[in-house]
């Protein structure tokens, strides 16, 4: 105690001596001011902080005031005032300037977060260094590490002097390992067991090795959330007087283990004795009273009370009352163990939207974004309309992230501005490829597709392809905002030449050109219907012989079986689409469905129909949705109708479904899964007098199958994927990079194939056996790993897969790579 008094007395004497030194123990009038020690700070800037001018009378009080003012400028590390005659001499030592900031050893905190924290404290490049601020930053960072269970962590600020009064600042981190939870005890619970209470806790201990989603390291914030979880468990079951009396967190001497204990008082169950709505409900008392879940005689449920308050608030928000006050007041009767709930409602003023602003869009025009916003300027502020607007904007493929906020206008308590903050992502894709295969040989392809052409929201595409089996060109256009009501208009023009001998399908060559148009109508914000019409002219030549194709060829062949086959078709289509996905690219929640039915008109040379259903469901597994499950299914069926030249119409084999490849069955070569071409060879058993060969017994004919796929008129493909965080990639990149573990399953078959016709025939030497291509149960499956990346050139897909089940003749592929693939 005496030592502290001596130190304090010494400090007072020292301050007094400084003041006396400056004033020579008497007051004087300042005739001149001289500042010494300035290097970086200009003289004029220093004098602006000095509350003393020439002609002022200086005393000890004014000296102390001047010193405090100079220190407050944050430019000086030391200030001393002296008197030279009637001249005030100010000696200063400037704070060093920060030349460089280095972070070393930080894993849990990113450099960007650290720099943001330093900026908030005025510690940045080119600014003077305040050593007192560094101490508080060090302590704040240590507190952060302690809150996540790293009790051995240490943070040191190392200052290295440099010439010209500059310094390097290094923050050195020694994080250490987080303390693992050794045990969690709940004390005082009798109604619910420890196992039942801890089942929903985020913090866990003694978990099996495969439960990699569990959080076993201690975090203070997580513990607070778990305490609320335990509280809700009781409150949602009527235990209105439940209380967590205390919580103890202790650690092992080595600071690597944590023991947690919660002391609880359960109390007894309470039932609801009455529910009363008071206040202004805008005349909707009867409706709200009917839909509320709170009823007399039931157990008190805190979750239902919260839901009731949120429901009323959101309901009033539909009518422009965006800031209502909804409060539930309980009247507890401890003797009867009942509670009466009085729900007080004050809707406040009706709020109107003055202006809707968009921030962050550097490419997309405001008008395009406005087309997807349901909330109107000048109308009531509706929380439902704002949420639906956010969802519609998020589903645009060129939007990475969308958020909104409403800001009250000063002086106008009934008006707000709504700001949509958007983050764009590349809206175009350049798809290109070069490859070589045993069958496809050298392949080249290139194309450009822009989903947001010049920021107008219009989709424009140009695709050119030249590979050994095909040359094609296609132009597509779609305007989703053709009218203000959301009616879309689009069209396409294409030409292609195809050679099946160089592809994984049966032998034939074709030329085809087409032109089409489509129009779409919105049913509501998630449903849409489209109508289309496409005219195409097709020429088939150099056709091979296969049993399944002869019935189609016979419709057109009259005299010359080698003549090319030409036909025109007018294909009408209708499609329905629905989407509740949370994003246009790489969604993690919601679902999408698309059903399409197309049919050629009766005046077409070929009459057929096709129907396809695509559906996807995303189920998030974690709160941040970095872990999700994708379940998908694709079904298809097509066939002919009517007859042509006495021949029953069938689905043209050029329209058959095929499978295998990145977007159908990974692990199998493109288009190799499904029926193969059947070749029937007649048995020549006799020679006539003229030397002509006569067929023998048809039962002794030979049969073979092609090594190429024919496809089928029916398809069922599905799969399930576990979407996981991409290793070594930050969470901010989840909208650009996706990794998933997948299982694919499916089949393509021909419902018109007659297996009995070939089952007893002898196979041609060297040929595979004929399988029952009408059997839908002969499915294939594969499993593997897929990585998808939205690169500057467009989407890229890398897949590593192994087949689980295959059939004779299938071509397996362990690794596939695609660029420009649509997700």
XYZ file of N, CA and C in Angstrom, residues 316-534:
657
model
N -50.088 -9.370 -40.710
C -50.290 -7.932 -40.776
C -49.343 -7.299 -41.794
N -48.161 -7.913 -41.957
C -47.211 -7.405 -42.936
C -47.711 -7.491 -44.360
N -48.648 -8.399 -44.622
C -49.211 -8.496 -45.971
C -49.966 -7.240 -46.352
N -50.503 -6.536 -45.357
C -51.335 -5.374 -45.607
C -50.585 -4.065 -45.377
N -49.266 -4.143 -45.328
C -48.472 -2.934 -45.214
C -48.071 -2.549 -43.808
N -48.499 -3.309 -42.817
C -48.124 -3.001 -41.430
C -46.848 -3.789 -41.118
N -45.737 -3.213 -41.572
C -44.469 -3.948 -41.570
C -43.805 -4.016 -40.210
N -44.181 -3.134 -39.289
C -43.518 -3.094 -37.986
C -44.529 -3.197 -36.855
N -45.302 -4.293 -36.817
C -46.288 -4.425 -35.740
C -45.617 -4.847 -34.437
N -46.297 -4.607 -33.352
C -45.841 -5.069 -32.045
C -46.816 -6.136 -31.556
N -46.303 -7.380 -31.448
C -47.131 -8.497 -30.989
C -46.465 -9.078 -29.752
N -47.161 -9.001 -28.614
C -46.594 -9.423 -27.335
C -47.568 -10.361 -26.638
N -47.036 -11.466 -26.129
C -47.847 -12.414 -25.374
C -47.566 -12.249 -23.885
N -48.617 -11.966 -23.135
C -48.488 -11.771 -21.690
C -49.117 -12.972 -20.982
N -48.313 -13.788 -20.263
C -48.890 -14.941 -19.556
C -49.363 -14.568 -18.149
N -50.524 -15.080 -17.767
C -51.016 -14.960 -16.390
C -50.980 -16.361 -15.787
N -49.990 -16.597 -14.938
C -49.718 -17.939 -14.443
C -50.460 -18.177 -13.126
N -51.146 -19.300 -13.049
C -51.809 -19.731 -11.825
C -51.052 -20.953 -11.327
N -50.171 -20.741 -10.337
C -49.330 -21.827 -9.851
C -50.120 -22.877 -9.072
N -51.239 -22.489 -8.502
C -52.027 -23.463 -7.732
C -52.704 -24.460 -8.666
N -53.312 -23.959 -9.744
C -54.014 -24.845 -10.671
C -53.124 -25.307 -11.813
N -51.925 -24.804 -11.854
C -50.966 -25.149 -12.905
C -51.542 -24.829 -14.290
N -52.056 -23.617 -14.405
C -52.609 -23.151 -15.674
C -52.002 -21.797 -16.019
N -52.161 -21.406 -17.275
C -51.680 -20.122 -17.731
C -52.672 -19.558 -18.738
N -53.026 -18.301 -18.536
C -53.885 -17.608 -19.481
C -52.999 -16.693 -20.325
N -53.176 -16.766 -21.636
C -52.340 -16.010 -22.560
C -53.132 -14.855 -23.144
N -52.598 -13.684 -22.992
C -53.181 -12.486 -23.598
C -52.220 -11.995 -24.670
N -52.689 -12.017 -25.914
C -51.851 -11.614 -27.047
C -52.248 -10.196 -27.435
N -51.340 -9.272 -27.171
C -51.593 -7.861 -27.439
C -50.989 -7.496 -28.793
N -51.826 -6.879 -29.641
C -51.414 -6.564 -31.008
C -51.555 -5.069 -31.255
N -50.457 -4.454 -31.695
C -50.478 -3.067 -32.130
C -49.875 -3.026 -33.523
N -50.694 -2.876 -34.579
C -50.153 -2.947 -35.944
C -49.261 -1.778 -36.305
N -49.358 -0.687 -35.580
C -48.579 0.486 -35.943
C -49.127 1.145 -37.203
N -48.295 1.938 -37.832
C -48.725 2.629 -39.041
C -48.519 1.744 -40.271
N -49.379 1.941 -41.263
C -49.182 1.246 -42.543
C -47.985 1.883 -43.247
N -47.079 1.017 -43.711
C -45.831 1.475 -44.307
C -45.916 1.367 -45.826
N -45.464 2.408 -46.499
C -45.452 2.439 -47.955
C -44.001 2.473 -48.462
N -43.829 1.963 -49.664
C -42.502 1.939 -50.269
C -42.330 3.190 -51.127
N -41.357 4.011 -50.763
C -41.089 5.205 -51.567
C -40.283 4.862 -52.817
N -39.223 4.069 -52.620
C -38.330 3.777 -53.743
C -37.699 2.398 -53.556
N -37.498 1.694 -54.645
C -36.780 0.412 -54.642
C -35.453 0.632 -55.351
N -34.365 0.350 -54.657
C -33.024 0.558 -55.203
C -32.309 -0.780 -55.370
N -31.399 -0.821 -56.331
C -30.578 -2.014 -56.571
C -29.115 -1.609 -56.462
N -28.379 -2.377 -55.691
C -26.958 -2.113 -55.476
C -26.152 -3.354 -55.832
N -24.995 -3.143 -56.420
C -24.088 -4.251 -56.717
C -24.174 -4.767 -58.135
N -25.197 -4.372 -58.899
C -25.321 -4.862 -60.276
C -24.530 -3.955 -61.204
N -23.431 -4.483 -61.731
C -22.588 -3.726 -62.642
C -22.879 -4.051 -64.100
N -23.526 -5.190 -64.354
C -23.828 -5.611 -65.722
C -25.331 -5.551 -65.983
N -26.095 -6.130 -65.102
C -27.534 -6.246 -65.301
C -28.220 -4.902 -65.093
N -29.069 -4.551 -66.043
C -29.815 -3.293 -65.945
C -30.841 -3.370 -64.826
N -31.110 -2.218 -64.207
C -32.106 -2.164 -63.138
C -33.468 -2.642 -63.620
N -33.809 -2.334 -64.854
C -35.117 -2.729 -65.383
C -35.274 -4.240 -65.413
N -34.181 -4.947 -65.700
C -34.242 -6.409 -65.731
C -34.508 -6.947 -64.333
N -33.828 -6.400 -63.337
C -34.052 -6.834 -61.963
C -35.463 -6.469 -61.510
N -35.917 -5.314 -61.917
C -37.245 -4.854 -61.519
C -38.341 -5.779 -62.051
N -38.069 -6.442 -63.198
C -39.046 -7.376 -63.766
C -39.294 -8.557 -62.837
N -38.322 -8.852 -61.959
C -38.443 -10.001 -61.060
C -38.862 -9.600 -59.651
N -39.182 -8.328 -59.455
C -39.584 -7.840 -58.132
C -41.097 -7.666 -58.110
N -41.746 -8.325 -57.175
C -43.198 -8.250 -57.058
C -43.665 -7.037 -56.253
N -42.790 -6.554 -55.376
C -43.124 -5.372 -54.583
C -43.075 -4.137 -55.480
N -44.106 -3.319 -55.433
C -44.183 -2.127 -56.261
C -43.892 -0.870 -55.434
N -43.281 0.101 -56.093
C -43.084 1.403 -55.460
C -44.428 2.111 -55.305
N -44.591 2.773 -54.175
C -45.836 3.467 -53.894
C -46.894 2.602 -53.252
N -46.657 1.284 -53.226
C -47.623 0.356 -52.638
C -47.227 0.043 -51.201
N -48.101 -0.720 -50.527
C -47.776 -1.168 -49.181
C -46.497 -1.989 -49.194
N -45.781 -1.917 -48.120
C -44.618 -2.783 -47.932
C -45.100 -4.154 -47.474
N -44.894 -5.170 -48.305
C -45.363 -6.522 -48.008
C -44.174 -7.450 -47.840
N -44.059 -8.062 -46.643
C -42.948 -8.988 -46.431
C -43.033 -10.202 -47.346
N -44.243 -10.645 -47.672
C -44.396 -11.774 -48.590
C -43.866 -11.437 -49.976
N -44.204 -10.234 -50.455
C -43.755 -9.830 -51.784
C -42.246 -9.642 -51.816
N -41.667 -9.148 -50.725
C -40.218 -8.982 -50.689
C -39.504 -10.327 -50.710
N -39.998 -11.291 -49.941
C -39.373 -12.611 -49.919
C -39.502 -13.304 -51.275
N -40.675 -13.210 -51.892
C -40.844 -13.838 -53.203
C -39.978 -13.145 -54.246
N -39.790 -11.834 -54.111
C -38.906 -11.112 -55.032
C -37.466 -11.580 -54.876
N -37.045 -11.770 -53.630
C -35.689 -12.271 -53.393
C -35.508 -13.651 -54.007
N -36.498 -14.514 -53.847
C -36.392 -15.864 -54.399
C -36.304 -15.835 -55.917
N -37.121 -14.983 -56.564
C -37.086 -14.924 -58.015
C -35.749 -14.387 -58.521
N -35.209 -13.383 -57.853
C -33.905 -12.868 -58.253
C -32.805 -13.907 -58.042
N -32.892 -14.660 -56.958
C -31.866 -15.658 -56.651
C -31.859 -16.786 -57.677
N -33.009 -17.054 -58.311
C -33.071 -18.147 -59.286
C -32.495 -17.767 -60.638
N -32.190 -16.500 -60.843
C -31.539 -16.100 -62.084
C -30.126 -16.671 -62.105
N -29.756 -17.269 -63.214
C -28.454 -17.940 -63.285
C -27.288 -16.970 -63.201
N -27.545 -15.681 -63.421
C -26.456 -14.711 -63.364
C -26.429 -13.965 -62.032
N -27.174 -14.455 -61.027
C -27.131 -13.870 -59.692
C -26.471 -14.848 -58.728
N -25.469 -14.369 -58.020
C -24.751 -15.201 -57.060
C -25.367 -15.111 -55.673
N -25.756 -13.904 -55.281
C -26.333 -13.712 -53.949
C -27.265 -12.506 -53.981
N -28.383 -12.607 -53.245
C -29.367 -11.523 -53.203
C -29.831 -11.334 -51.763
N -29.811 -10.117 -51.279
C -30.340 -9.767 -49.966
C -31.115 -8.451 -50.098
N -31.999 -8.203 -49.147
C -32.721 -6.942 -49.172
C -32.854 -6.401 -47.755
N -33.053 -5.101 -47.673
C -33.298 -4.443 -46.395
C -34.170 -3.216 -46.634
N -35.002 -2.905 -45.656
C -35.852 -1.722 -45.749
C -35.334 -0.682 -44.767
N -35.254 0.554 -45.239
C -34.710 1.654 -44.443
C -35.771 2.731 -44.275
N -36.067 3.058 -43.030
C -37.041 4.108 -42.778
C -36.487 5.467 -43.189
N -37.387 6.303 -43.688
C -36.995 7.622 -44.160
C -37.121 8.609 -43.004
N -36.043 9.324 -42.678
C -36.114 10.288 -41.564
C -37.228 11.305 -41.786
N -38.011 11.524 -40.734
C -39.080 12.494 -40.800
C -40.360 11.974 -41.418
N -40.355 10.723 -41.925
C -41.556 10.133 -42.517
C -41.700 8.716 -41.959
N -42.461 8.592 -40.884
C -42.532 7.318 -40.189
C -43.427 6.299 -40.888
N -44.005 6.644 -42.035
C -44.844 5.687 -42.751
C -44.275 5.320 -44.121
N -42.994 5.635 -44.357
C -42.391 5.336 -45.655
C -41.005 4.732 -45.460
N -40.659 3.848 -46.388
C -39.347 3.215 -46.366
C -38.803 3.151 -47.784
N -37.506 3.025 -47.875
C -36.837 2.652 -49.120
C -36.395 1.201 -48.990
N -36.557 0.435 -50.059
C -36.135 -0.958 -50.068
C -34.890 -1.073 -50.936
N -33.827 -1.606 -50.369
C -32.561 -1.788 -51.090
C -32.328 -3.271 -51.317
N -32.229 -3.667 -52.583
C -31.828 -5.024 -52.937
C -30.331 -4.992 -53.236
N -29.578 -5.726 -52.442
C -28.133 -5.826 -52.638
C -27.834 -7.144 -53.338
N -27.353 -7.046 -54.558
C -27.133 -8.239 -55.375
C -25.652 -8.402 -55.654
N -25.273 -9.643 -55.852
C -23.912 -9.981 -56.265
C -24.018 -10.828 -57.524
N -23.466 -10.310 -58.607
C -23.574 -10.995 -59.884
C -22.485 -12.054 -60.029
N -22.730 -12.980 -60.948
C -21.721 -13.947 -61.329
C -21.737 -14.057 -62.847
N -20.697 -14.670 -63.442
C -20.651 -14.738 -64.907
C -21.943 -15.302 -65.477
N -22.531 -14.556 -66.414
C -23.815 -14.962 -66.982
C -23.660 -15.667 -68.309
N -22.441 -15.781 -68.780
C -22.223 -16.449 -70.055
C -21.332 -17.651 -69.882
N -21.344 -18.505 -70.851
C -20.454 -19.662 -70.817
C -19.848 -19.845 -72.196
N -18.573 -20.108 -72.184
C -17.871 -20.463 -73.407
C -17.565 -21.941 -73.318
N -18.212 -22.742 -74.145
C -17.956 -24.171 -74.075
C -17.064 -24.561 -75.231
N -16.014 -25.232 -74.880
C -15.036 -25.657 -75.877
C -14.476 -26.988 -75.464
N -14.056 -27.745 -76.409
C -13.502 -29.054 -76.077
C -12.623 -29.588 -77.184
N -11.636 -30.321 -76.787
C -10.796 -31.034 -77.722
C -10.495 -32.388 -77.113
N -10.631 -33.412 -77.868
C -10.434 -34.737 -77.310
C -10.129 -35.762 -78.380
N -9.830 -36.935 -77.905
C -9.537 -38.036 -78.818
C -10.029 -39.320 -78.178
N -10.705 -40.152 -78.958
C -11.208 -41.422 -78.477
C -11.055 -42.498 -79.525
N -11.146 -43.754 -79.083
C -11.005 -44.865 -80.025
C -12.054 -44.787 -81.120
N -13.244 -44.320 -80.761
C -14.331 -44.262 -81.739
C -14.543 -42.856 -82.269
N -14.439 -41.851 -81.398
C -14.758 -40.486 -81.819
C -13.598 -39.805 -82.519
N -12.352 -40.349 -82.384
C -11.172 -39.733 -82.965
C -11.046 -38.293 -82.444
N -10.489 -37.403 -83.270
C -10.292 -36.024 -82.858
C -11.611 -35.267 -82.862
N -11.869 -34.546 -81.776
C -13.121 -33.790 -81.676
C -12.822 -32.358 -81.261
N -13.522 -31.430 -81.892
C -13.417 -30.010 -81.576
C -14.816 -29.443 -81.463
N -15.024 -28.589 -80.488
C -16.313 -27.929 -80.384
C -16.137 -26.580 -79.685
N -16.996 -25.668 -80.051
C -16.934 -24.339 -79.450
C -18.318 -23.722 -79.463
N -18.567 -22.893 -78.500
C -19.872 -22.249 -78.442
C -19.871 -21.150 -77.411
N -20.797 -20.236 -77.580
C -20.972 -19.132 -76.640
C -22.445 -19.049 -76.285
N -22.717 -18.986 -74.990
C -24.084 -18.764 -74.550
C -24.074 -17.689 -73.478
N -24.914 -16.698 -73.651
C -24.995 -15.574 -72.735
C -26.417 -15.507 -72.185
N -26.566 -15.791 -70.890
C -27.891 -15.762 -70.266
C -28.352 -14.350 -69.939
N -27.422 -13.403 -69.989
C -27.755 -12.019 -69.646
C -27.084 -11.111 -70.671
N -27.532 -11.212 -71.906
C -26.875 -10.543 -73.023
C -26.921 -9.032 -72.845
N -25.726 -8.441 -72.719
C -25.580 -6.995 -72.548
C -26.409 -6.462 -71.377
N -26.616 -7.307 -70.364
C -27.344 -6.887 -69.178
C -28.843 -6.786 -69.364
N -29.371 -7.340 -70.471
C -30.806 -7.223 -70.753
C -31.613 -8.401 -70.224
N -30.945 -9.430 -69.707
C -31.654 -10.613 -69.241
C -32.034 -11.558 -70.365
N -31.715 -11.215 -71.608
C -32.044 -12.066 -72.750
C -30.972 -13.136 -72.918
N -31.393 -14.295 -73.406
C -30.468 -15.400 -73.620
C -30.166 -15.529 -75.098
N -28.893 -15.461 -75.429
C -28.442 -15.581 -76.812
C -27.349 -16.634 -76.850
N -27.455 -17.557 -77.800
C -26.474 -18.622 -77.883
C -26.066 -18.911 -79.309
N -24.789 -19.218 -79.495
C -24.244 -19.651 -80.776
C -23.329 -20.824 -80.498
N -23.658 -21.980 -81.063
C -22.868 -23.182 -80.825
C -22.427 -23.776 -82.142
N -21.133 -24.029 -82.259
C -20.539 -24.669 -83.418
C -19.818 -25.909 -82.937
N -19.947 -26.988 -83.678
C -19.311 -28.238 -83.269
C -18.818 -28.971 -84.503
N -17.604 -29.461 -84.409
C -17.081 -30.322 -85.461
C -16.299 -31.442 -84.812
N -16.846 -32.625 -84.890
C -16.198 -33.828 -84.385
C -16.256 -34.858 -85.497
N -15.659 -35.984 -85.256
C -15.614 -36.989 -86.309
C -16.992 -37.478 -86.698
N -17.961 -37.397 -85.772
C -19.285 -37.930 -86.056
C -20.322 -36.860 -86.360
N -19.992 -35.571 -86.146
C -21.022 -34.563 -86.327
C -20.414 -33.198 -86.604
N -21.117 -32.449 -87.466
C -20.867 -31.032 -87.663
C -22.201 -30.318 -87.488
N -22.213 -29.308 -86.645
C -23.490 -28.666 -86.369
C -23.279 -27.199 -86.048
N -24.351 -26.438 -86.262
C -24.383 -25.022 -85.913
C -25.791 -24.707 -85.439
N -25.897 -23.922 -84.382
C -27.201 -23.594 -83.835
C -27.176 -22.194 -83.236
N -28.229 -21.452 -83.511
C -28.424 -20.126 -82.925
C -29.714 -20.168 -82.113
N -29.657 -19.701 -80.870
C -30.839 -19.669 -80.008
C -31.021 -18.270 -79.441
N -32.271 -17.948 -79.173
C -32.603 -16.628 -78.629
C -33.837 -16.776 -77.753
N -33.821 -16.089 -76.610
C -34.994 -16.096 -75.745
C -35.049 -14.793 -74.961
N -36.218 -14.163 -75.019
C -36.453 -12.929 -74.270
C -37.474 -13.238 -73.182
N -37.008 -13.402 -71.930
C -37.964 -13.749 -70.854
C -38.859 -12.593 -70.456
N -38.571 -11.373 -70.935
C -39.369 -10.209 -70.563
C -39.961 -9.557 -71.817
N -40.502 -10.408 -72.702
C -41.070 -9.897 -73.950
C -42.220 -8.940 -73.664
N -43.002 -9.229 -72.622
C -44.051 -8.318 -72.187
C -43.857 -8.021 -70.718
N -44.516 -6.976 -70.273
C -44.393 -6.581 -68.873
C -45.017 -7.607 -67.943
N -45.892 -8.462 -68.484
C -46.542 -9.493 -67.674
C -45.698 -10.749 -67.525
N -44.488 -10.745 -68.069
C -43.608 -11.897 -67.922
C -43.757 -12.942 -69.002
N -44.428 -12.619 -70.117
C -44.519 -13.551 -71.245
C -43.190 -13.549 -71.980
N -42.668 -14.749 -72.253
C -41.379 -14.875 -72.915
C -41.576 -15.268 -74.374
N -40.583 -14.945 -75.190
C -40.609 -15.285 -76.611
C -39.209 -15.688 -77.018
N -39.113 -16.786 -77.756
C -37.806 -17.257 -78.176
C -37.871 -17.999 -79.491
N -36.697 -18.362 -79.981
C -36.627 -19.109 -81.226
C -35.269 -19.735 -81.398
N -35.155 -20.616 -82.411
C -33.890 -21.292 -82.682
C -33.791 -21.611 -84.167
N -32.568 -21.697 -84.631
C -32.268 -22.070 -86.010
C -31.043 -22.957 -85.979
N -31.138 -24.157 -86.604
C -30.024 -25.076 -86.506
C -29.835 -25.933 -87.737
N -28.595 -26.417 -87.880
C -28.249 -27.339 -88.970
C -27.219 -28.324 -88.440
N -27.340 -29.586 -88.856
C -26.373 -30.593 -88.397
C -26.204 -31.686 -89.443
N -24.997 -32.239 -89.488
C -24.682 -33.430 -90.272
C -24.116 -34.459 -89.301
N -24.634 -35.672 -89.377
C -24.306 -36.686 -88.372
C -23.869 -37.968 -89.065
N -22.825 -38.596 -88.516
C -22.323 -39.877 -89.014
C -22.259 -40.843 -87.841
N -23.223 -41.758 -87.794
C -23.285 -42.686 -86.675
C -22.145 -43.669 -86.624
N -21.449 -43.884 -87.760
C -20.359 -44.867 -87.760
C -19.194 -44.427 -86.892
N -19.077 -43.121 -86.632
C -17.998 -42.612 -85.791
C -18.464 -42.260 -84.396
N -19.702 -42.616 -84.101
C -20.250 -42.329 -82.786
C -20.595 -43.648 -82.119
N -21.109 -43.588 -80.914
C -21.440 -44.806 -80.185
C -22.864 -45.270 -80.472
N -23.318 -45.073 -81.702
C -24.651 -45.523 -82.085
C -24.540 -46.294 -83.397
N -25.677 -46.820 -83.860
C -25.686 -47.662 -85.056
C -25.333 -46.843 -86.297
N -25.038 -47.569 -87.400
C -24.615 -46.952 -88.641
C -25.760 -46.223 -89.347
N -25.602 -44.921 -89.557
C -26.449 -44.128 -90.452
C -25.858 -42.729 -90.537
N -26.178 -42.043 -91.647
C -25.794 -40.651 -91.828
C -27.057 -39.817 -91.946
N -26.991 -38.571 -91.484
C -28.168 -37.717 -91.561
C -27.759 -36.271 -91.769
N -28.677 -35.535 -92.407
C -28.607 -34.087 -92.512
C -29.927 -33.544 -92.002
N -29.842 -32.509 -91.193
C -31.072 -31.982 -90.603
C -30.939 -30.486 -90.387
N -31.969 -29.773 -90.776
C -32.040 -28.371 -90.410
C -33.421 -28.091 -89.834
N -33.468 -27.118 -88.941
C -34.712 -26.879 -88.217
C -34.842 -25.407 -87.873
N -36.075 -24.999 -87.680
C -36.375 -23.654 -87.220
C -37.578 -23.743 -86.297
N -37.536 -23.026 -85.191
C -38.614 -23.142 -84.211
C -38.833 -21.856 -83.448
N -39.965 -21.789 -82.796
C -40.315 -20.640 -81.957
C -41.058 -21.145 -80.739
N -40.980 -20.387 -79.651
C -41.686 -20.783 -78.429
C -42.130 -19.546 -77.683
N -43.182 -19.702 -76.919
C -43.719 -18.621 -76.098
C -44.064 -19.190 -74.732
N -43.777 -18.435 -73.677
C -44.010 -18.911 -72.316
C -44.899 -17.977 -71.537
N -45.707 -18.577 -70.645
C -46.642 -17.810 -69.832
C -46.417 -18.144 -68.363
N -46.256 -17.133 -67.490
C -46.136 -17.414 -66.057
C -47.505 -17.688 -65.440
N -47.596 -18.788 -64.702
C -48.827 -19.084 -63.959
C -48.789 -18.355 -62.617
N -47.675 -18.489 -61.934
C -47.408 -17.718 -60.725
C -45.898 -17.605 -60.620
N -45.393 -17.223 -59.455
C -43.965 -16.964 -59.336
C -43.105 -18.216 -59.419
N -43.679 -19.404 -59.269
C -42.875 -20.625 -59.328
C -43.300 -21.570 -60.442
N -44.424 -21.322 -61.088
C -44.920 -22.190 -62.147
C -44.963 -21.432 -63.465
N -44.650 -22.168 -64.532
C -44.630 -21.551 -65.854
C -44.997 -22.612 -66.885
N -45.669 -22.180 -67.959
C -46.040 -23.087 -69.030
C -45.537 -22.504 -70.346
N -44.999 -23.369 -71.216
C -44.425 -22.951 -72.484
C -45.037 -23.738 -73.634
N -45.200 -23.071 -74.775
C -45.685 -23.698 -75.988
C -44.661 -23.457 -77.092
N -44.444 -24.466 -77.922
C -43.475 -24.327 -78.994
C -43.897 -25.055 -80.254
N -43.328 -24.635 -81.372
C -43.539 -25.295 -82.658
C -42.212 -25.276 -83.412
N -41.799 -26.445 -83.917
C -40.533 -26.567 -84.620
C -40.748 -27.320 -85.929
